[in-house]
Amino acid sequence: MKNPPVFTQAQMVDLEEALHREKESWARLRIETIITVAKEAHNLSAKEIANRHEIGYSTLFRWIKSFEQNGVGALLCRFYRRSATGRDKAMNLFHMRVFNSERIKGKYEMEEWIANGGDTAHLGAFANLG
């Protein structure tokens, strides 16, 4: 890619953990595609990445933009436009998945803080959450 996106270590951890947790094939495809972009965008063109994952060129950029703006949760949501009920279900699922991805990010940041000498005495019961 000409200007490949740069992802943080926390974003990569979120992607890897989401890939291991996710059971839906459509969501796994999105996550795997973004992982490919993160790891191989310097060596492959956008068209090559899109062809490898059998998606459209514009779809690739839409998924990258969604991930950059909203994290893993954005990749794990399908917006249903056929009915208000479907749209509401999709939004509820999206909010739940964003909440979970933020929890994973918070856990990673907490582990990093502790590894760098952060004091856990004031955390009490929260220090051992997993």
Backbone as a chain_set.jsonl record, in Angstrom:
{"seq": "MKNPPVFTQAQMVDLEEALHREKESWARLRIETIITVAKEAHNLSAKEIANRHEIGYSTLFRWIKSFEQNGVGALLCRFYRRSATGRDKAMNLFHMRVFNSERIKGKYEMEEWIANGGDTAHLGAFANLG", "coords": {"N": [[0.845, -1.177, 0.0], [0.405, 2.29, -0.621], [0.314, 4.337, 1.414], [0.428, 2.9, 4.136], [-1.623, 2.094, 6.957], [-0.782, 2.751, 10.386], [-0.695, 0.79, 13.168], [-1.196, 0.574, 16.71], [0.459, -1.198, 19.395], [-1.411, -1.99, 21.304], [-3.761, -2.023, 19.77], [-3.146, -4.134, 18.041], [-3.038, -6.248, 19.859], [-5.707, -6.254, 20.681], [-6.92, -7.011, 18.232], [-5.827, -9.606, 17.835], [-6.795, -10.978, 20.115], [-9.542, -10.696, 19.727], [-9.83, -12.17, 17.389], [-9.275, -14.757, 18.288], [-11.428, -15.16, 20.003], [-13.714, -14.838, 18.442], [-16.419, -16.371, 16.749], [-18.037, -16.177, 14.503], [-17.919, -16.391, 10.999], [-17.931, -14.232, 9.16], [-17.11, -12.088, 10.751], [-14.6, -12.945, 11.572], [-13.287, -12.909, 9.105], [-13.12, -10.14, 8.622], [-11.485, -9.31, 10.767], [-9.151, -10.848, 10.304], [-8.412, -9.742, 7.861], [-7.728, -7.082, 8.535], [-5.598, -7.628, 10.242], [-3.81, -8.683, 8.375], [-3.403, -6.363, 6.859], [-2.106, -4.813, 8.802], [0.25, -6.269, 9.211], [1.39, -6.803, 6.654], [1.149, -4.683, 4.896], [3.167, -3.049, 3.97], [4.48, -4.544, 2.124], [2.636, -5.537, 0.301], [0.196, -4.578, -2.163], [-2.889, -2.693, -1.917], [-4.836, -3.814, -3.531], [-3.856, -6.423, -3.826], [-4.081, -7.369, -1.201], [-6.855, -7.187, -0.867], [-7.691, -9.009, -2.862], [-6.543, -11.364, -1.867], [-8.106, -11.867, 0.375], [-10.512, -12.064, -0.767], [-12.325, -9.88, -1.072], [-13.859, -6.717, -1.872], [-12.055, -3.921, -3.203], [-12.8, -1.334, -2.302], [-14.198, -2.097, -0.051], [-12.184, -3.028, 1.613], [-10.856, -0.609, 2.284], [-12.947, 0.667, 3.606], [-13.29, -0.974, 5.858], [-10.783, -0.63, 7.072], [-10.887, 2.109, 7.685], [-13.096, 2.111, 9.458], [-12.048, 0.553, 11.561], [-9.856, 2.133, 12.367], [-11.191, 4.382, 13.332], [-13.026, 3.411, 15.282], [-12.103, 1.093, 16.524], [-11.848, -2.459, 17.347], [-14.494, -3.2, 17.812], [-15.996, -1.994, 15.803], [-15.507, -3.579, 13.61], [-16.883, -5.814, 14.233], [-19.556, -5.572, 13.878], [-22.522, -5.684, 12.069], [-24.508, -3.652, 10.17], [-27.896, -3.633, 10.018], [-30.205, -2.771, 7.713], [-32.762, -3.257, 6.975], [-34.928, -3.36, 8.763], [-36.21, -1.646, 11.662], [-36.013, -3.12, 13.995], [-33.99, -5.022, 13.443], [-31.869, -3.249, 13.045], [-31.702, -2.118, 15.602], [-31.008, -4.389, 17.112], [-28.503, -4.901, 15.972], [-27.113, -2.584, 16.706], [-27.141, -2.834, 19.508], [-25.608, -5.16, 19.812], [-23.242, -4.22, 18.682], [-22.536, -2.189, 20.561], [-22.103, -3.785, 22.823], [-19.928, -5.335, 21.969], [-18.019, -3.341, 21.505], [-17.736, -2.408, 24.102], [-16.591, -4.707, 25.283], [-14.177, -4.828, 23.815], [-12.97, -2.474, 24.652], [-12.642, -3.1, 27.325], [-10.74, -5.114, 27.132], [-8.638, -3.618, 26.11], [-8.236, -1.882, 28.276], [-7.432, -3.738, 30.208], [-5.019, -4.622, 29.085], [-3.557, -2.209, 29.177], [-3.475, -1.868, 31.956], [-1.965, -4.119, 32.747], [0.436, -3.463, 31.513], [1.076, -1.124, 32.908], [1.441, -2.115, 35.51], [3.592, -3.817, 35.018], [5.524, -1.934, 34.518], [6.139, -1.036, 36.994], [3.984, -0.006, 38.398], [1.934, 0.69, 41.235], [-0.004, -1.679, 42.911], [-1.361, -1.791, 45.258], [-3.367, 0.063, 45.991], [-5.428, -0.67, 44.354], [-6.89, -2.818, 45.255], [-9.503, -5.133, 45.155], [-9.724, -4.952, 42.419], [-7.282, -5.427, 41.273], [-6.774, -8.046, 40.501], [-8.454, -8.706, 38.408], [-9.541, -10.38, 35.481]], "CA": [[0.0, 0.0, 0.0], [1.195, 3.514, -0.689], [0.373, 4.92, 2.753], [-0.204, 1.911, 5.01], [-1.955, 2.584, 8.295], [0.09, 2.304, 11.469], [-1.508, 0.391, 14.313], [-0.465, 0.488, 17.968], [0.574, -2.535, 19.986], [-2.698, -2.291, 21.95], [-4.704, -2.384, 18.714], [-2.793, -5.47, 17.564], [-3.469, -7.195, 20.895], [-7.173, -6.315, 20.557], [-7.243, -7.792, 17.047], [-5.483, -11.011, 18.057], [-7.728, -11.536, 21.094], [-10.862, -10.775, 19.095], [-9.783, -13.274, 16.433], [-9.354, -16.013, 19.033], [-12.752, -15.263, 20.624], [-14.822, -14.734, 17.488], [-16.884, -17.612, 16.116], [-18.696, -15.85, 13.237], [-16.956, -16.366, 9.889], [-17.85, -12.904, 8.56], [-16.331, -11.23, 11.647], [-13.217, -13.434, 11.495], [-12.736, -12.398, 7.852], [-12.782, -8.722, 8.806], [-10.34, -9.21, 11.674], [-7.99, -11.384, 9.598], [-8.026, -8.784, 6.825], [-7.042, -5.957, 9.175], [-4.307, -8.141, 10.7], [-2.968, -8.736, 7.175], [-3.029, -4.975, 6.553], [-1.131, -4.365, 9.8], [1.521, -6.989, 9.111], [1.965, -6.926, 5.322], [0.792, -3.558, 4.027], [4.373, -2.461, 3.375], [4.953, -5.413, 1.044], [1.554, -5.84, -0.637], [-0.685, -3.466, -2.532], [-4.246, -2.83, -1.398], [-5.543, -4.771, -4.401], [-3.394, -7.767, -3.493], [-4.686, -7.736, 0.082], [-8.287, -7.401, -1.126], [-7.818, -10.264, -3.61], [-6.188, -12.476, -0.981], [-9.227, -12.124, 1.285], [-11.702, -12.145, -1.616], [-13.229, -8.765, -0.795], [-13.689, -5.599, -2.774], [-11.043, -2.906, -2.906], [-13.401, -0.281, -1.479], [-14.553, -2.704, 1.229], [-10.953, -3.029, 2.397], [-10.634, 0.726, 2.848], [-14.038, 0.942, 4.547], [-12.977, -1.695, 7.1], [-9.63, 0.04, 7.693], [-11.378, 3.365, 8.259], [-13.925, 1.781, 10.62], [-11.175, 0.108, 12.637], [-9.081, 3.278, 12.86], [-12.056, 5.313, 14.053], [-13.794, 2.844, 16.385], [-11.499, -0.097, 17.099], [-12.306, -3.791, 16.97], [-15.956, -3.267, 17.852], [-16.557, -1.575, 14.513], [-15.398, -4.701, 12.677], [-17.736, -6.895, 14.704], [-20.957, -5.181, 13.792], [-23.159, -5.532, 10.761], [-25.67, -2.785, 10.285], [-29.045, -4.159, 9.3], [-30.994, -1.618, 7.292], [-34.076, -3.684, 6.508], [-35.975, -3.044, 9.73], [-35.75, -0.969, 12.87], [-35.669, -4.16, 14.968], [-32.676, -5.524, 13.075], [-30.9, -2.183, 13.286], [-31.549, -2.018, 17.055], [-30.232, -5.549, 17.546], [-27.131, -4.709, 15.518], [-26.497, -1.543, 17.528], [-26.91, -3.396, 20.841], [-24.469, -6.06, 19.675], [-22.081, -3.363, 18.457], [-22.16, -1.559, 21.83], [-21.565, -4.818, 23.694], [-18.603, -5.713, 21.492], [-17.117, -2.211, 21.759], [-17.471, -2.44, 25.543], [-15.645, -5.79, 25.53], [-12.865, -4.498, 23.268], [-12.404, -1.448, 25.535], [-12.244, -3.806, 28.534], [-9.484, -5.786, 26.794], [-7.638, -2.554, 26.004], [-7.964, -1.445, 29.643], [-6.675, -4.805, 30.868], [-3.664, -4.566, 28.532], [-2.907, -1.019, 29.719], [-3.232, -2.112, 33.374], [-0.838, -5.045, 32.84], [1.632, -2.711, 31.141], [1.345, -0.195, 34.003], [1.975, -2.909, 36.607], [4.913, -4.284, 34.597], [6.434, -0.785, 34.583], [6.341, -0.644, 38.381], [2.799, 0.608, 38.984], [1.554, 0.179, 42.55], [-1.316, -2.329, 42.882], [-1.946, -1.823, 46.598], [-4.591, 0.864, 46.055], [-6.457, -1.222, 43.466], [-7.716, -3.765, 46.016], [-10.106, -6.274, 44.446], [-9.614, -4.767, 40.976], [-5.944, -5.785, 40.822], [-6.721, -9.413, 39.969], [-9.488, -8.956, 37.401], [-8.986, -10.949, 34.26]], "C": [[0.889, 1.237, 0.0], [1.39, 4.142, 0.683], [-0.284, 3.957, 3.738], [-0.51, 2.495, 6.386], [-0.989, 2.006, 9.325], [-0.805, 2.015, 12.671], [-0.632, 0.274, 15.554], [-0.395, -0.961, 18.437], [-0.745, -2.933, 20.643], [-3.75, -2.694, 20.909], [-4.411, -3.781, 18.181], [-3.216, -6.533, 18.573], [-4.982, -7.361, 20.835], [-7.585, -7.191, 19.375], [-6.98, -9.282, 17.269], [-6.462, -11.67, 19.03], [-9.125, -11.676, 20.506], [-10.917, -11.931, 18.106], [-9.926, -14.62, 17.142], [-10.739, -16.24, 19.629], [-13.875, -15.432, 19.619], [-15.137, -16.059, 16.811], [-17.494, -17.362, 14.734], [-17.67, -15.706, 12.111], [-16.819, -14.976, 9.272], [-17.018, -11.962, 9.43], [-14.855, -11.637, 11.619], [-12.538, -12.924, 10.221], [-12.298, -10.948, 8.004], [-11.534, -8.561, 9.664], [-9.07, -9.698, 10.978], [-7.49, -10.42, 8.524], [-7.251, -7.614, 7.426], [-5.687, -6.395, 9.727], [-3.331, -8.233, 9.523], [-2.5, -7.332, 6.799], [-1.94, -4.515, 7.515], [0.239, -4.993, 9.589], [2.181, -6.897, 7.742], [1.691, -5.758, 4.389], [2.004, -2.914, 3.368], [4.842, -3.256, 2.158], [3.907, -5.673, -0.032], [0.763, -4.582, -0.982], [-2.073, -3.72, -1.931], [-5.044, -3.832, -2.227], [-5.127, -6.205, -4.1], [-3.998, -8.256, -2.18], [-6.166, -8.038, -0.114], [-8.508, -8.716, -1.869], [-7.532, -11.473, -2.735], [-7.366, -12.866, -0.089], [-10.573, -12.181, 0.56], [-12.772, -11.124, -1.225], [-12.967, -7.675, -1.814], [-12.651, -4.608, -2.267], [-11.608, -1.824, -1.992], [-13.82, -0.813, -0.108], [-13.345, -2.714, 2.155], [-10.743, -1.678, 3.055], [-11.734, 1.127, 3.826], [-13.762, 0.261, 5.892], [-11.794, -1.058, 7.825], [-10.082, 1.32, 8.38], [-12.217, 3.109, 9.504], [-13.06, 1.377, 11.805], [-10.382, 1.273, 13.221], [-9.937, 4.211, 13.712], [-12.666, 4.719, 15.322], [-13.245, 1.559, 16.976], [-12.143, -1.387, 16.626], [-13.826, -3.886, 16.92], [-16.604, -2.896, 16.537], [-16.499, -2.697, 13.49], [-16.4, -5.805, 13.007], [-19.211, -6.568, 14.638], [-21.379, -5.096, 12.335], [-24.375, -4.653, 10.969], [-26.787, -3.331, 9.401], [-29.971, -3.007, 8.977], [-32.416, -1.993, 6.91], [-35.192, -3.336, 7.478], [-35.369, -2.363, 10.943], [-35.314, -1.995, 13.915], [-34.279, -4.711, 14.682], [-31.587, -4.51, 13.345], [-30.646, -2.047, 14.785], [-30.729, -3.187, 17.612], [-28.769, -5.377, 17.176], [-26.425, -3.661, 16.376], [-26.224, -2.054, 18.94], [-25.703, -4.323, 20.831], [-23.183, -5.259, 19.499], [-21.605, -2.739, 19.773], [-21.554, -2.579, 22.794], [-20.15, -5.196, 23.273], [-17.597, -4.586, 21.678], [-16.745, -2.185, 23.23], [-16.433, -3.511, 25.859], [-14.259, -5.46, 24.994], [-12.193, -3.409, 24.105], [-11.927, -2.079, 26.838], [-10.901, -4.508, 28.301], [-8.358, -4.755, 26.726], [-7.244, -2.069, 27.396], [-7.132, -2.463, 30.405], [-5.224, -4.773, 30.39], [-2.901, -3.37, 29.108], [-2.579, -1.195, 31.197], [-2.036, -3.051, 33.555], [0.477, -4.345, 32.51], [2.04, -1.769, 32.266], [1.975, -0.94, 35.179], [3.381, -3.387, 36.269], [5.952, -3.17, 34.672], [6.59, -0.251, 36.0], [5.16, 0.053, 39.017], [2.415, -0.074, 40.277], [0.156, -0.412, 42.483], [-2.009, -2.311, 44.237], [-3.263, -1.059, 46.675], [-5.719, 0.317, 45.189], [-7.372, -2.218, 44.187], [-8.197, -4.921, 45.172], [-9.939, -6.168, 42.927], [-8.277, -5.229, 40.431], [-5.887, -7.144, 40.138], [-7.807, -9.712, 38.957], [-8.863, -9.482, 36.131], [-9.929, -11.026, 33.193]], "O": [[1.988, 1.227, 0.554], [2.518, 4.446, 1.071], [-1.43, 4.17, 4.136], [0.261, 3.298, 6.912], [-0.451, 0.913, 9.149], [-1.563, 2.87, 13.127], [0.541, -0.085, 15.457], [-1.106, -1.83, 17.93], [-1.155, -4.089, 20.55], [-4.541, -3.606, 21.149], [-5.34, -4.537, 17.897], [-3.699, -7.598, 18.189], [-5.488, -8.479, 20.927], [-8.491, -8.016, 19.496], [-7.816, -10.12, 16.93], [-6.907, -12.793, 18.795], [-9.813, -12.665, 20.761], [-11.943, -12.602, 17.997], [-10.616, -15.514, 16.654], [-11.181, -17.383, 19.749], [-14.875, -16.092, 19.903], [-14.242, -16.774, 16.361], [-17.468, -18.25, 13.882], [-16.678, -14.991, 12.251], [-15.717, -14.575, 8.897], [-16.293, -11.12, 8.9], [-13.969, -10.782, 11.639], [-11.364, -12.552, 10.243], [-11.214, -10.576, 7.556], [-10.639, -7.781, 9.338], [-8.031, -9.042, 11.052], [-6.285, -10.299, 8.306], [-6.227, -7.202, 6.88], [-4.727, -5.625, 9.687], [-2.155, -7.897, 9.665], [-1.334, -7.135, 6.458], [-0.961, -3.897, 7.095], [1.265, -4.336, 9.765], [3.409, -6.91, 7.658], [1.98, -5.848, 3.196], [1.876, -2.296, 2.311], [5.512, -2.721, 1.275], [4.26, -5.998, -1.166], [0.678, -3.646, -0.186], [-2.378, -4.83, -1.495], [-5.834, -4.605, -1.686], [-5.964, -7.108, -4.12], [-4.382, -9.42, -2.062], [-6.675, -9.029, 0.41], [-9.426, -9.464, -1.531], [-8.207, -12.497, -2.85], [-7.594, -14.047, 0.171], [-11.626, -12.326, 1.182], [-13.948, -11.453, -1.07], [-11.969, -7.71, -2.534], [-12.411, -4.483, -1.066], [-10.965, -1.438, -1.015], [-13.801, -0.079, 0.879], [-13.471, -2.438, 3.349], [-10.48, -1.606, 4.255], [-11.47, 1.858, 4.78], [-13.979, 0.86, 6.946], [-11.798, -0.956, 9.052], [-9.705, 1.586, 9.521], [-12.069, 3.814, 10.503], [-13.307, 1.81, 12.93], [-10.252, 1.386, 14.44], [-9.46, 4.765, 14.702], [-12.814, 5.417, 16.324], [-13.876, 0.982, 17.862], [-12.882, -1.411, 15.641], [-14.378, -4.585, 16.069], [-17.658, -3.432, 16.193], [-17.344, -2.766, 12.598], [-16.723, -6.633, 12.155], [-20.025, -7.228, 15.283], [-20.69, -4.518, 11.495], [-25.181, -4.904, 11.865], [-26.628, -3.468, 8.188], [-30.469, -2.337, 9.882], [-33.202, -1.116, 6.553], [-36.306, -3.042, 7.045], [-34.175, -2.487, 11.215], [-34.348, -1.764, 14.642], [-33.471, -4.85, 15.601], [-30.506, -4.861, 13.818], [-29.5, -1.879, 15.203], [-29.866, -2.999, 18.47], [-27.887, -5.676, 17.98], [-25.26, -3.837, 16.733], [-25.181, -1.742, 19.515], [-24.872, -4.277, 21.738], [-22.157, -5.583, 20.097], [-20.41, -2.755, 20.069], [-20.597, -2.268, 23.504], [-19.271, -5.36, 24.12], [-16.433, -4.848, 21.98], [-15.584, -1.968, 23.579], [-15.496, -3.26, 26.617], [-13.26, -5.774, 25.642], [-10.971, -3.418, 24.255], [-10.92, -1.649, 27.401], [-10.03, -4.496, 29.172], [-7.259, -4.994, 27.225], [-6.062, -1.867, 27.673], [-6.231, -2.097, 31.16], [-4.302, -4.884, 31.198], [-1.736, -3.499, 29.485], [-1.534, -0.736, 31.658], [-1.188, -2.812, 34.415], [1.502, -4.598, 33.143], [3.229, -1.629, 32.55], [2.935, -0.454, 35.779], [4.267, -3.368, 37.124], [7.136, -3.44, 34.869], [7.107, 0.849, 36.2], [5.309, 0.653, 40.082], [2.555, -1.29, 40.404], [-0.779, 0.261, 42.05], [-3.144, -2.776, 44.349], [-4.186, -1.498, 47.361], [-6.851, 0.792, 45.279], [-8.509, -2.43, 43.765], [-7.397, -5.614, 44.544], [-10.005, -7.177, 42.226], [-8.148, -5.409, 39.22], [-5.032, -7.367, 39.28], [-8.062, -10.882, 38.672], [-7.768, -9.066, 35.753], [-9.592, -11.488, 32.103]]}, "num_chains": 1, "name": "protein.A"}
